[in-house]
mmCIF file of C-alpha atoms in Angstrom:
data_model
loop_
_atom_site.group_PDB
_atom_site.id
_atom_site.type_symbol
_atom_site.label_atom_id
_atom_site.label_comp_id
_atom_site.label_asym_id
_atom_site.label_seq_id
_atom_site.Cartn_x
_atom_site.Cartn_y
_atom_site.Cartn_z
ATOM 1 C CA MET A 1 -9.934 34.444 226.268
ATOM 2 C CA VAL A 2 -9.335 32.268 222.570
ATOM 3 C CA ALA A 3 -7.924 29.140 221.833
ATOM 4 C CA ALA A 4 -6.196 28.031 224.745
ATOM 5 C CA ALA A 5 -5.334 30.853 226.948
ATOM 6 C CA SER A 6 -5.694 30.796 230.819
ATOM 7 C CA VAL A 7 -9.510 30.984 231.518
ATOM 8 C CA VAL A 8 -10.527 33.839 233.313
ATOM 9 C CA VAL A 9 -14.291 33.539 233.759
ATOM 10 C CA ALA A 10 -16.068 36.523 234.510
ATOM 11 C CA VAL A 11 -19.838 37.147 235.687
ATOM 12 C CA GLY A 12 -21.880 39.852 234.777
ATOM 13 C CA THR A 13 -19.448 42.737 235.869
ATOM 14 C CA ALA A 14 -16.775 40.446 238.457
ATOM 15 C CA THR A 15 -15.114 37.964 238.057
ATOM 16 C CA GLY A 16 -16.020 35.275 239.760
ATOM 17 C CA MET A 17 -13.312 33.978 242.908
ATOM 18 C CA LEU A 18 -14.009 36.469 245.701
ATOM 19 C CA THR A 19 -15.226 39.713 244.159
ATOM 20 C CA ALA A 20 -15.807 43.239 246.410
ATOM 21 C CA LEU A 21 -18.902 43.313 244.601
ATOM 22 C CA GLY A 22 -20.975 41.706 247.630
ATOM 23 C CA ASP A 23 -23.222 40.114 244.862
ATOM 24 C CA ASP A 24 -25.778 37.399 246.575
ATOM 25 C CA GLY A 25 -25.438 33.603 246.063
ATOM 26 C CA GLY A 26 -28.272 31.323 246.155
ATOM 27 C CA GLY A 27 -29.486 28.091 245.040
ATOM 28 C CA THR A 28 -27.700 24.901 245.746
ATOM 29 C CA ASP A 29 -25.695 24.193 243.393
ATOM 30 C CA GLU A 30 -25.009 27.770 242.198
ATOM 31 C CA ALA A 31 -23.620 30.136 244.863
ATOM 32 C CA ARG A 32 -23.998 32.952 243.290
ATOM 33 C CA PRO A 33 -0.585 60.530 241.980
ATOM 34 C CA GLU A 34 -1.291 61.591 238.222
ATOM 35 C CA VAL A 35 1.114 59.692 235.347
ATOM 36 C CA THR A 36 1.066 60.768 232.189
ATOM 37 C CA ARG A 37 0.455 57.809 229.837
ATOM 38 C CA SER A 38 3.995 55.800 229.069
ATOM 39 C CA PRO A 39 5.733 56.520 225.074
ATOM 40 C CA ARG A 40 6.010 53.223 223.648
ATOM 41 C CA LEU A 41 8.613 50.965 224.834
ATOM 42 C CA GLN A 42 10.214 49.460 221.641
ATOM 43 C CA SER A 43 9.697 46.103 220.542
ATOM 44 C CA LEU A 44 12.901 43.815 221.913
ATOM 45 C CA PRO A 45 14.162 41.023 219.540
ATOM 46 C CA LEU A 46 12.977 38.068 220.272
ATOM 47 C CA VAL A 47 15.501 35.205 221.889
ATOM 48 C CA PRO A 48 15.133 31.827 219.725
ATOM 49 C CA SER A 49 14.006 29.498 221.875
ATOM 50 C CA PRO A 50 15.145 25.638 222.120
ATOM 51 C CA SER A 51 11.958 24.232 221.409
ATOM 52 C CA PRO A 52 8.672 25.935 219.911
ATOM 53 C CA SER A 53 6.444 28.322 221.869
ATOM 54 C CA ALA A 54 3.571 25.939 223.057
ATOM 55 C CA LYS A 55 0.173 27.298 223.124
ATOM 56 C CA PRO A 56 -1.328 27.706 226.540
ATOM 57 C CA SER A 57 -2.648 24.164 227.629
ATOM 58 C CA ALA A 58 -5.366 23.413 230.475
ATOM 59 C CA SER A 59 -6.637 26.909 231.226
ATOM 60 C CA ALA A 60 -9.072 27.870 233.588
ATOM 61 C CA SER A 61 -7.518 31.498 234.625
ATOM 62 C CA PRO A 62 -9.951 34.470 235.337
ATOM 63 C CA SER A 63 -10.879 35.320 231.864
ATOM 64 C CA ALA A 64 -13.512 33.125 231.169
ATOM 65 C CA SER A 65 -11.548 32.479 227.459
ATOM 66 C CA ALA A 66 -12.761 29.335 225.558
ATOM 67 C CA SER A 67 -9.221 27.517 225.436
ATOM 68 C CA ALA A 68 -8.545 25.349 222.712
ATOM 69 C CA PRO A 69 -6.766 21.682 224.223
ATOM 70 C CA ALA A 70 -2.853 21.866 223.554
ATOM 71 C CA LYS A 71 -0.317 19.971 225.093
ATOM 72 C CA LYS A 72 1.657 21.156 227.851
ATOM 73 C CA ALA A 73 4.938 21.907 227.273
ATOM 74 C CA SER A 74 7.627 21.744 229.245
ATOM 75 C CA PRO A 75 9.296 24.967 230.393
ATOM 76 C CA GLY A 76 13.148 25.216 229.908
ATOM 77 C CA PRO A 77 15.864 25.390 232.059
ATOM 78 C CA SER A 78 16.616 28.364 234.035
ATOM 79 C CA ARG A 79 19.523 29.907 232.392
ATOM 80 C CA LYS A 80 21.287 30.758 236.085
ATOM 81 C CA LYS A 81 21.390 28.104 239.085
ATOM 82 C CA THR A 82 18.905 29.697 241.522
ATOM 83 C CA PRO A 83 19.585 28.292 245.263
ATOM 84 C CA GLU A 84 16.476 27.199 246.914
ATOM 85 C CA ALA A 85 17.364 29.301 250.136
ATOM 86 C CA LYS A 86 15.247 32.761 249.692
ATOM 87 C CA SER A 87 18.299 35.417 248.542
ATOM 88 C CA ARG A 88 15.758 38.175 248.568
ATOM 89 C CA ALA A 89 14.157 39.696 251.775
ATOM 90 C CA THR A 90 10.952 38.021 252.839
ATOM 91 C CA PRO A 91 7.515 40.450 252.863
ATOM 92 C CA ALA A 92 7.992 42.338 256.346
ATOM 93 C CA SER A 93 3.867 40.141 256.597
ATOM 94 C CA THR A 94 3.700 36.626 256.173
ATOM 95 C CA ARG A 95 0.083 36.804 256.478
ATOM 96 C CA LEU A 96 -2.362 36.747 253.825
ATOM 97 C CA TYR A 97 -6.182 38.345 254.301
ATOM 98 C CA ARG A 98 -9.137 36.467 254.083
ATOM 99 C CA HIS A 99 -11.979 38.869 252.380
ATOM 100 C CA PRO A 100 -15.159 38.039 254.791
ATOM 101 C CA GLU A 101 -17.464 38.196 251.425
ATOM 102 C CA SER A 102 -17.426 35.724 248.829
ATOM 103 C CA GLN A 103 -19.188 33.317 247.061
ATOM 104 C CA VAL A 104 -18.182 30.314 249.031
ATOM 105 C CA LEU A 105 -18.481 31.524 252.105
ATOM 106 C CA ASP A 106 -22.230 32.734 251.409
ATOM 107 C CA TRP A 107 -22.544 29.310 250.240
ATOM 108 C CA VAL A 108 -21.066 27.933 253.386
ATOM 109 C CA ARG A 109 -23.097 29.921 255.741
ATOM 110 C CA ALA A 110 -26.543 28.877 253.940
ATOM 111 C CA HIS A 111 -26.031 25.749 254.162
ATOM 112 C CA ALA A 112 -24.970 24.106 257.572
ATOM 113 C CA ASP A 113 -26.891 21.140 257.001
ATOM 114 C CA ASP A 114 -25.384 20.294 253.675
ATOM 115 C CA PRO A 115 -23.091 17.013 254.046
ATOM 116 C CA ARG A 116 -20.683 18.512 252.002
ATOM 117 C CA GLN A 117 -20.331 21.985 254.004
ATOM 118 C CA ASP A 118 -17.504 20.973 256.694
ATOM 119 C CA VAL A 119 -14.902 20.175 253.819
ATOM 120 C CA ILE A 120 -15.383 22.809 251.635
ATOM 121 C CA ARG A 121 -15.376 25.510 254.865
ATOM 122 C CA SER A 122 -11.964 24.091 255.747
ATOM 123 C CA ARG A 123 -10.544 23.207 253.169
ATOM 124 C CA ILE A 124 -11.631 25.822 250.657
ATOM 125 C CA ALA A 125 -13.472 28.853 252.756
ATOM 126 C CA ASP A 126 -11.432 29.059 255.648
ATOM 127 C CA HIS A 127 -8.369 30.285 253.700
ATOM 128 C CA PRO A 128 -7.592 33.615 252.100
ATOM 129 C CA ALA A 129 -8.113 34.438 248.148
ATOM 130 C CA ALA A 130 -7.946 36.816 245.865
ATOM 131 C CA VAL A 131 -10.108 39.834 245.460
ATOM 132 C CA TRP A 132 -11.184 40.508 242.137
ATOM 133 C CA PHE A 133 -12.723 43.858 240.559
ATOM 134 C CA ALA A 134 -13.788 43.592 237.215
ATOM 135 C CA ASP A 135 -16.070 45.650 235.999
ATOM 136 C CA TYR A 136 -15.848 49.303 234.971
ATOM 137 C CA THR A 137 -17.579 51.577 237.448
ATOM 138 C CA PRO A 138 -15.655 54.298 237.688
ATOM 139 C CA SER A 139 -17.342 56.494 240.555
ATOM 140 C CA THR A 140 -17.307 53.209 243.168
ATOM 141 C CA ILE A 141 -14.369 51.276 242.176
ATOM 142 C CA THR A 142 -11.803 53.529 244.613
ATOM 143 C CA SER A 143 -14.217 53.200 247.665
ATOM 144 C CA ARG A 144 -14.273 49.228 246.967
ATOM 145 C CA VAL A 145 -10.498 49.097 246.667
ATOM 146 C CA ARG A 146 -10.627 50.950 250.076
ATOM 147 C CA ALA A 147 -12.656 48.331 251.572
ATOM 148 C CA VAL A 148 -10.305 45.336 250.964
ATOM 149 C CA THR A 149 -7.217 47.180 251.630
ATOM 150 C CA SER A 150 -8.248 48.658 254.879
ATOM 151 C CA GLY A 151 -10.105 45.914 256.171
ATOM 152 C CA GLY A 152 -6.646 43.612 255.970
ATOM 153 C CA ALA A 153 -4.397 46.867 257.654
ATOM 154 C CA ALA A 154 -7.441 46.370 260.384
ATOM 155 C CA GLU A 155 -6.432 42.551 261.013
ATOM 156 C CA GLY A 156 -2.374 43.149 260.165
ATOM 157 C CA ARG A 157 -2.931 41.058 257.120
ATOM 158 C CA VAL A 158 -1.894 41.346 253.337
ATOM 159 C CA PRO A 159 -4.881 41.925 251.106
ATOM 160 C CA VAL A 160 -4.522 40.092 247.372
ATOM 161 C CA ILE A 161 -6.349 42.087 244.798
ATOM 162 C CA VAL A 162 -7.157 41.698 240.987
ATOM 163 C CA PRO A 163 -7.791 44.648 238.466
ATOM 164 C CA TYR A 164 -9.314 42.993 235.593
ATOM 165 C CA ALA A 165 -10.468 45.693 233.296
ATOM 166 C CA ILE A 166 -8.036 46.547 230.409
ATOM 167 C CA PRO A 167 -9.913 46.958 227.288
ATOM 168 C CA ASP A 168 -10.355 43.895 224.809
ATOM 169 C CA ARG A 169 -9.680 41.365 228.016
ATOM 170 C CA ASP A 170 -10.568 37.890 227.180
ATOM 171 C CA CYS A 171 -9.746 38.898 223.208
ATOM 172 C CA GLY A 172 -13.595 38.699 223.329
ATOM 173 C CA GLY A 173 -13.808 35.337 224.997
ATOM 174 C CA HIS A 174 -16.121 34.472 227.840
ATOM 175 C CA SER A 175 -14.592 37.251 230.121
ATOM 176 C CA GLN A 176 -14.992 40.237 227.037
ATOM 177 C CA GLY A 177 -15.844 43.038 229.137
ATOM 178 C CA GLY A 178 -13.640 46.219 230.848
ATOM 179 C CA ALA A 179 -13.258 49.526 230.115
ATOM 180 C CA PRO A 180 -14.454 51.533 226.744
ATOM 181 C CA ASP A 181 -10.671 52.751 225.552
ATOM 182 C CA LEU A 182 -6.818 52.572 227.186
ATOM 183 C CA ASP A 183 -7.609 56.599 227.981
ATOM 184 C CA ALA A 184 -10.728 55.206 230.288
ATOM 185 C CA TYR A 185 -8.442 52.388 231.473
ATOM 186 C CA ASP A 186 -6.271 54.964 232.430
ATOM 187 C CA ASP A 187 -8.368 56.601 234.038
ATOM 188 C CA TRP A 188 -10.008 54.059 236.352
ATOM 189 C CA ILE A 189 -6.514 52.950 237.338
ATOM 190 C CA ASP A 190 -6.087 56.076 239.178
ATOM 191 C CA LEU A 191 -9.243 55.618 241.083
ATOM 192 C CA PHE A 192 -8.043 52.098 241.599
ATOM 193 C CA ALA A 193 -4.899 54.044 242.986
ATOM 194 C CA ALA A 194 -6.567 55.792 245.217
ATOM 195 C CA GLY A 195 -8.009 53.070 247.495
ATOM 196 C CA LEU A 196 -4.650 51.033 248.118
ATOM 197 C CA GLY A 197 -3.890 53.224 251.449
ATOM 198 C CA SER A 198 -0.038 52.606 252.549
ATOM 199 C CA ARG A 199 -0.179 49.044 253.797
ATOM 200 C CA GLU A 200 1.713 46.113 251.974
ATOM 201 C CA VAL A 201 -1.095 44.956 249.388
ATOM 202 C CA VAL A 202 -0.354 42.321 246.286
ATOM 203 C CA VAL A 203 -1.439 43.660 243.157
ATOM 204 C CA VAL A 204 -1.983 40.554 240.258
ATOM 205 C CA LEU A 205 -2.379 42.911 237.476
ATOM 206 C CA GLU A 206 -4.660 42.480 234.451
ATOM 207 C CA PRO A 207 -4.301 38.194 233.985
ATOM 208 C CA ASP A 208 -3.906 37.462 230.547
ATOM 209 C CA SER A 209 -3.381 41.273 229.489
ATOM 210 C CA VAL A 210 0.470 40.034 228.589
ATOM 211 C CA ALA A 211 0.280 36.367 227.771
ATOM 212 C CA GLN A 212 -2.769 36.920 225.553
ATOM 213 C CA ALA A 213 -1.760 39.461 223.565
ATOM 214 C CA GLU A 214 -0.981 37.662 220.275
ATOM 215 C CA CYS A 215 -4.845 38.598 219.712
ATOM 216 C CA LEU A 216 -4.229 42.409 218.985
ATOM 217 C CA SER A 217 -2.343 44.242 216.248
ATOM 218 C CA ALA A 218 1.413 44.946 216.651
ATOM 219 C CA GLY A 219 0.620 48.706 217.525
ATOM 220 C CA GLU A 220 -2.930 47.772 219.687
ATOM 221 C CA ARG A 221 -0.477 45.711 221.786
ATOM 222 C CA ALA A 222 1.906 48.488 221.988
ATOM 223 C CA ASP A 223 -0.903 50.891 223.150
ATOM 224 C CA ARG A 224 -1.775 48.305 225.854
ATOM 225 C CA PHE A 225 2.101 47.318 227.118
ATOM 226 C CA ALA A 226 1.869 51.309 227.479
ATOM 227 C CA SER A 227 -0.888 51.531 229.512
ATOM 228 C CA LEU A 228 0.011 48.486 231.325
ATOM 229 C CA ALA A 229 3.637 50.152 232.521
ATOM 230 C CA ARG A 230 1.792 53.358 233.397
ATOM 231 C CA ALA A 231 -0.635 51.151 235.697
ATOM 232 C CA GLY A 232 2.193 49.522 237.769
ATOM 233 C CA ARG A 233 3.648 53.594 237.961
ATOM 234 C CA VAL A 234 0.695 54.373 239.022
ATOM 235 C CA LEU A 235 -0.153 52.153 241.595
ATOM 236 C CA LYS A 236 3.540 52.206 243.247
ATOM 237 C CA ASP A 237 3.135 55.765 243.359
ATOM 238 C CA ALA A 238 -0.034 55.576 245.652
ATOM 239 C CA ASN A 239 1.213 53.224 247.964
ATOM 240 C CA PRO A 240 4.721 52.365 247.916
ATOM 241 C CA HIS A 241 3.942 49.225 249.689
ATOM 242 C CA ALA A 242 1.991 48.112 247.092
ATOM 243 C CA ARG A 243 3.872 44.768 245.412
ATOM 244 C CA VAL A 244 2.818 44.830 242.035
ATOM 245 C CA TYR A 245 3.011 41.527 239.439
ATOM 246 C CA TYR A 246 2.600 41.515 235.821
ATOM 247 C CA ASP A 247 1.205 38.181 233.872
ATOM 248 C CA ALA A 248 3.516 35.930 232.795
ATOM 249 C CA GLY A 249 1.131 33.241 231.511
ATOM 250 C CA HIS A 250 1.590 29.901 232.645
ATOM 251 C CA SER A 251 4.632 27.401 232.096
ATOM 252 C CA GLY A 252 2.625 25.174 229.328
ATOM 253 C CA TRP A 253 1.989 28.681 226.998
ATOM 254 C CA HIS A 254 4.834 30.786 225.297
ATOM 255 C CA ALA A 255 8.372 29.765 225.486
ATOM 256 C CA PRO A 256 10.411 32.263 228.286
ATOM 257 C CA ALA A 257 12.501 34.467 226.160
ATOM 258 C CA LYS A 258 9.048 35.385 223.710
ATOM 259 C CA GLN A 259 7.177 36.288 227.844
ATOM 260 C CA ALA A 260 10.035 38.109 229.161
ATOM 261 C CA GLY A 261 10.071 39.860 225.904
ATOM 262 C CA TRP A 262 6.619 41.049 226.400
ATOM 263 C CA LEU A 263 6.759 41.482 229.902
ATOM 264 C CA LYS A 264 10.091 43.968 229.310
ATOM 265 C CA GLU A 265 7.392 46.382 226.720
ATOM 266 C CA ALA A 266 4.745 46.115 229.959
ATOM 267 C CA GLY A 267 7.061 47.693 231.959
ATOM 268 C CA ALA A 268 7.555 44.478 234.004
ATOM 269 C CA ALA A 269 11.588 45.360 234.676
ATOM 270 C CA SER A 270 11.354 48.339 235.811
ATOM 271 C CA ALA A 271 11.495 48.430 239.843
ATOM 272 C CA ALA A 272 9.408 52.100 239.531
ATOM 273 C CA SER A 273 6.192 49.717 238.048
ATOM 274 C CA SER A 274 7.149 45.964 238.927
ATOM 275 C CA ASP A 275 7.652 43.719 241.556
ATOM 276 C CA GLY A 276 7.827 40.872 239.003
ATOM 277 C CA ILE A 277 5.269 38.434 237.516
ATOM 278 C CA PHE A 278 2.829 36.017 238.169
ATOM 279 C CA SER A 279 1.892 32.473 236.827
ATOM 280 C CA ASN A 280 -0.633 29.979 236.579
ATOM 281 C CA VAL A 281 -3.793 31.951 237.111
ATOM 282 C CA SER A 282 -6.866 29.692 237.414
ATOM 283 C CA ASN A 283 -4.982 26.998 235.999
ATOM 284 C CA PHE A 284 -3.334 23.475 236.723
ATOM 285 C CA HIS A 285 -0.016 23.480 235.984
ATOM 286 C CA THR A 286 2.199 21.828 238.729
ATOM 287 C CA THR A 287 3.799 24.531 241.618
ATOM 288 C CA ALA A 288 7.013 22.750 240.471
ATOM 289 C CA ASP A 289 6.929 23.411 236.540
ATOM 290 C CA GLU A 290 5.527 26.969 237.654
ATOM 291 C CA VAL A 291 8.537 27.645 239.432
ATOM 292 C CA ALA A 292 11.150 26.574 236.604
ATOM 293 C CA TYR A 293 9.163 28.484 234.236
ATOM 294 C CA ASP A 294 9.215 31.585 236.485
ATOM 295 C CA ARG A 295 12.468 31.422 237.071
ATOM 296 C CA ALA A 296 13.561 31.255 233.515
ATOM 297 C CA VAL A 297 11.371 34.318 232.548
ATOM 298 C CA LEU A 298 13.073 36.328 235.390
ATOM 299 C CA ASP A 299 16.584 35.500 233.974
ATOM 300 C CA ALA A 300 15.304 36.817 230.193
ATOM 301 C CA LEU A 301 13.591 39.459 231.646
ATOM 302 C CA GLY A 302 16.597 41.077 233.044
ATOM 303 C CA GLY A 303 16.078 44.052 236.015
ATOM 304 C CA PRO A 304 16.943 44.389 239.387
ATOM 305 C CA GLU A 305 17.365 41.269 241.336
ATOM 306 C CA SER A 306 14.473 42.112 243.788
ATOM 307 C CA LEU A 307 11.936 40.786 241.045
ATOM 308 C CA GLY A 308 10.144 37.605 241.946
ATOM 309 C CA ALA A 309 7.468 35.569 241.195
ATOM 310 C CA VAL A 310 3.671 34.563 242.403
ATOM 311 C CA ILE A 311 2.359 31.187 241.922
ATOM 312 C CA ASP A 312 -1.659 30.876 241.699
ATOM 313 C CA THR A 313 -1.925 27.010 242.988
ATOM 314 C CA SER A 314 -5.422 27.384 243.924
ATOM 315 C CA ARG A 315 -6.581 24.377 241.698
ATOM 316 C CA ASN A 316 -2.792 22.515 240.780
ATOM 317 C CA GLY A 317 -2.838 19.745 243.113
ATOM 318 C CA ASN A 318 -2.280 17.114 240.519
ATOM 319 C CA GLY A 319 -1.139 18.981 238.003
ATOM 320 C CA ALA A 320 -2.628 20.030 234.330
ATOM 321 C CA PRO A 321 -5.089 17.218 232.990
ATOM 322 C CA PRO A 322 -3.104 15.098 229.799
ATOM 323 C CA ASP A 323 -5.913 16.358 227.416
ATOM 324 C CA GLY A 324 -5.323 19.733 227.999
ATOM 325 C CA GLU A 325 -8.469 20.305 228.941
ATOM 326 C CA TRP A 326 -9.520 23.605 230.635
ATOM 327 C CA CYS A 327 -13.251 23.694 231.743
ATOM 328 C CA ASP A 328 -13.702 22.409 234.920
ATOM 329 C CA PRO A 329 -11.717 19.009 234.104
ATOM 330 C CA ALA A 330 -12.035 15.700 236.271
ATOM 331 C CA GLY A 331 -9.488 14.651 238.838
ATOM 332 C CA ARG A 332 -8.238 18.102 239.605
ATOM 333 C CA LYS A 333 -7.280 19.296 243.210
ATOM 334 C CA ILE A 334 -6.371 22.562 245.032
ATOM 335 C CA GLY A 335 -2.892 23.048 245.450
ATOM 336 C CA ARG A 336 -0.661 24.515 248.254
ATOM 337 C CA THR A 337 -1.809 26.677 250.921
ATOM 338 C CA PRO A 338 -1.633 30.481 250.046
ATOM 339 C CA THR A 339 1.250 32.032 251.740
ATOM 340 C CA LEU A 340 3.696 35.026 251.636
ATOM 341 C CA SER A 341 6.676 32.916 251.943
ATOM 342 C CA THR A 342 7.714 29.800 250.515
ATOM 343 C CA GLY A 343 11.677 29.184 251.110
ATOM 344 C CA LEU A 344 12.239 29.666 247.356
ATOM 345 C CA GLY A 345 14.588 31.521 245.701
ATOM 346 C CA ARG A 346 12.201 34.171 243.595
ATOM 347 C CA ILE A 347 9.306 32.686 244.172
ATOM 348 C CA ASP A 348 7.507 35.050 246.482
ATOM 349 C CA ALA A 349 4.302 33.513 247.409
ATOM 350 C CA TYR A 350 1.840 30.897 246.813
ATOM 351 C CA LEU A 351 -1.557 32.564 246.386
ATOM 352 C CA TRP A 352 -5.313 31.451 245.081
ATOM 353 C CA VAL A 353 -6.013 33.703 242.717
ATOM 354 C CA LYS A 354 -8.598 32.026 241.501
ATOM 355 C CA LEU A 355 -10.978 30.644 243.972
ATOM 356 C CA PRO A 356 -11.516 26.773 244.226
ATOM 357 C CA GLY A 357 -15.353 25.645 243.552
ATOM 358 C CA GLU A 358 -15.775 28.561 240.914
ATOM 359 C CA SER A 359 -16.780 26.816 237.668
ATOM 360 C CA ASP A 360 -15.356 27.903 234.367
ATOM 361 C CA GLY A 361 -18.492 27.160 232.789
ATOM 362 C CA CYS A 362 -18.978 23.430 232.111
ATOM 363 C CA LYS A 363 -20.171 22.084 235.906
ATOM 364 C CA GLY A 364 -21.682 25.500 236.712
ATOM 365 C CA ARG A 365 -22.475 28.581 235.115
ATOM 366 C CA PRO A 366 -19.069 30.568 234.712
ATOM 367 C CA GLY A 367 -17.715 32.398 237.464
ATOM 368 C CA THR A 368 -20.391 30.885 240.333
ATOM 369 C CA PHE A 369 -19.410 28.911 242.995
ATOM 370 C CA THR A 370 -20.322 25.231 242.427
ATOM 371 C CA PRO A 371 -20.418 23.110 245.581
ATOM 372 C CA SER A 372 -20.238 19.358 243.696
ATOM 373 C CA TYR A 373 -17.037 21.186 242.092
ATOM 374 C CA ALA A 374 -15.815 22.276 245.316
ATOM 375 C CA TYR A 375 -16.175 19.527 246.799
ATOM 376 C CA ASP A 376 -14.560 17.397 244.367
ATOM 377 C CA LEU A 377 -11.552 19.674 244.395
ATOM 378 C CA ALA A 378 -11.249 19.852 248.429
ATOM 379 C CA ARG A 379 -11.631 15.994 249.031
#
């Protein structure tokens, strides 16, 4: 990513966190239905925010972007009061799927005698986290997605999966890559959707693809948003039980009205393509800040009342560092346990989208599991 985005760190053909590639780990501190393309939606006038838009800060989102330090901005207040008691139907399943292959599990299995093993196993490895698909491999993407969704279905649990192959992702930062162009991306999404199965699944669609779109020209941004709107429709057409969430950045980045304007162009306000938004992916902002911010974005976004938000709580236990550091900052802790039942209105889930212990690139190679970092986060 470019200055101050959410840092999504990709390694080789896949991001860190859980991946569906089965990469081998090693070492002591390094584990290793056809839908036509959307027409462009007209740009919406952005409602001026009472405070200037803040650049993203403390971003360690899954696109390994180098983010310049920026101070966290307080999200604006929600425009309407939302009761704490959940007004929307709770998802049928409240149990999340833990994929049996990940860098942290590889490390735990290989280091039974390491004194850090018990803490890392019990506080990180035993919890469910997202599975990322960050490589452009059309020939295998359907079978790899199906392996994860069928695994979840067999256990009666809900997988969280992350398609991460939009062209020009990360604006040429550490996680550059993805499909060669948007036509190829549309085809890749069709193949991705073919592996979704028919049971409930949560799809975190393309971290940073909306919040970081300022690096694109107006025309490129409109084309990207058209592809994202199409992607949501394809995913939900393929599996009506899929819950698709769009990129809202985080509470220290864009003002809610600005982010909502872009999200609307990208299809996030339509029930045909979206179940709502996600925020704080691989970042550190407190859950309270994200709840307030996400509700403000949803209020500005409009759309059906069924739209909600999911928050990445994997590393936000101590909040964002005051200096805005994004790369493996010291003093951070794991946050709330992943759940599909938060008890809060319009907040659908707390998820571990970024797997705690996978480095942003300062305490280990970008995207690799680094036990010293994991231990610091978990103890």
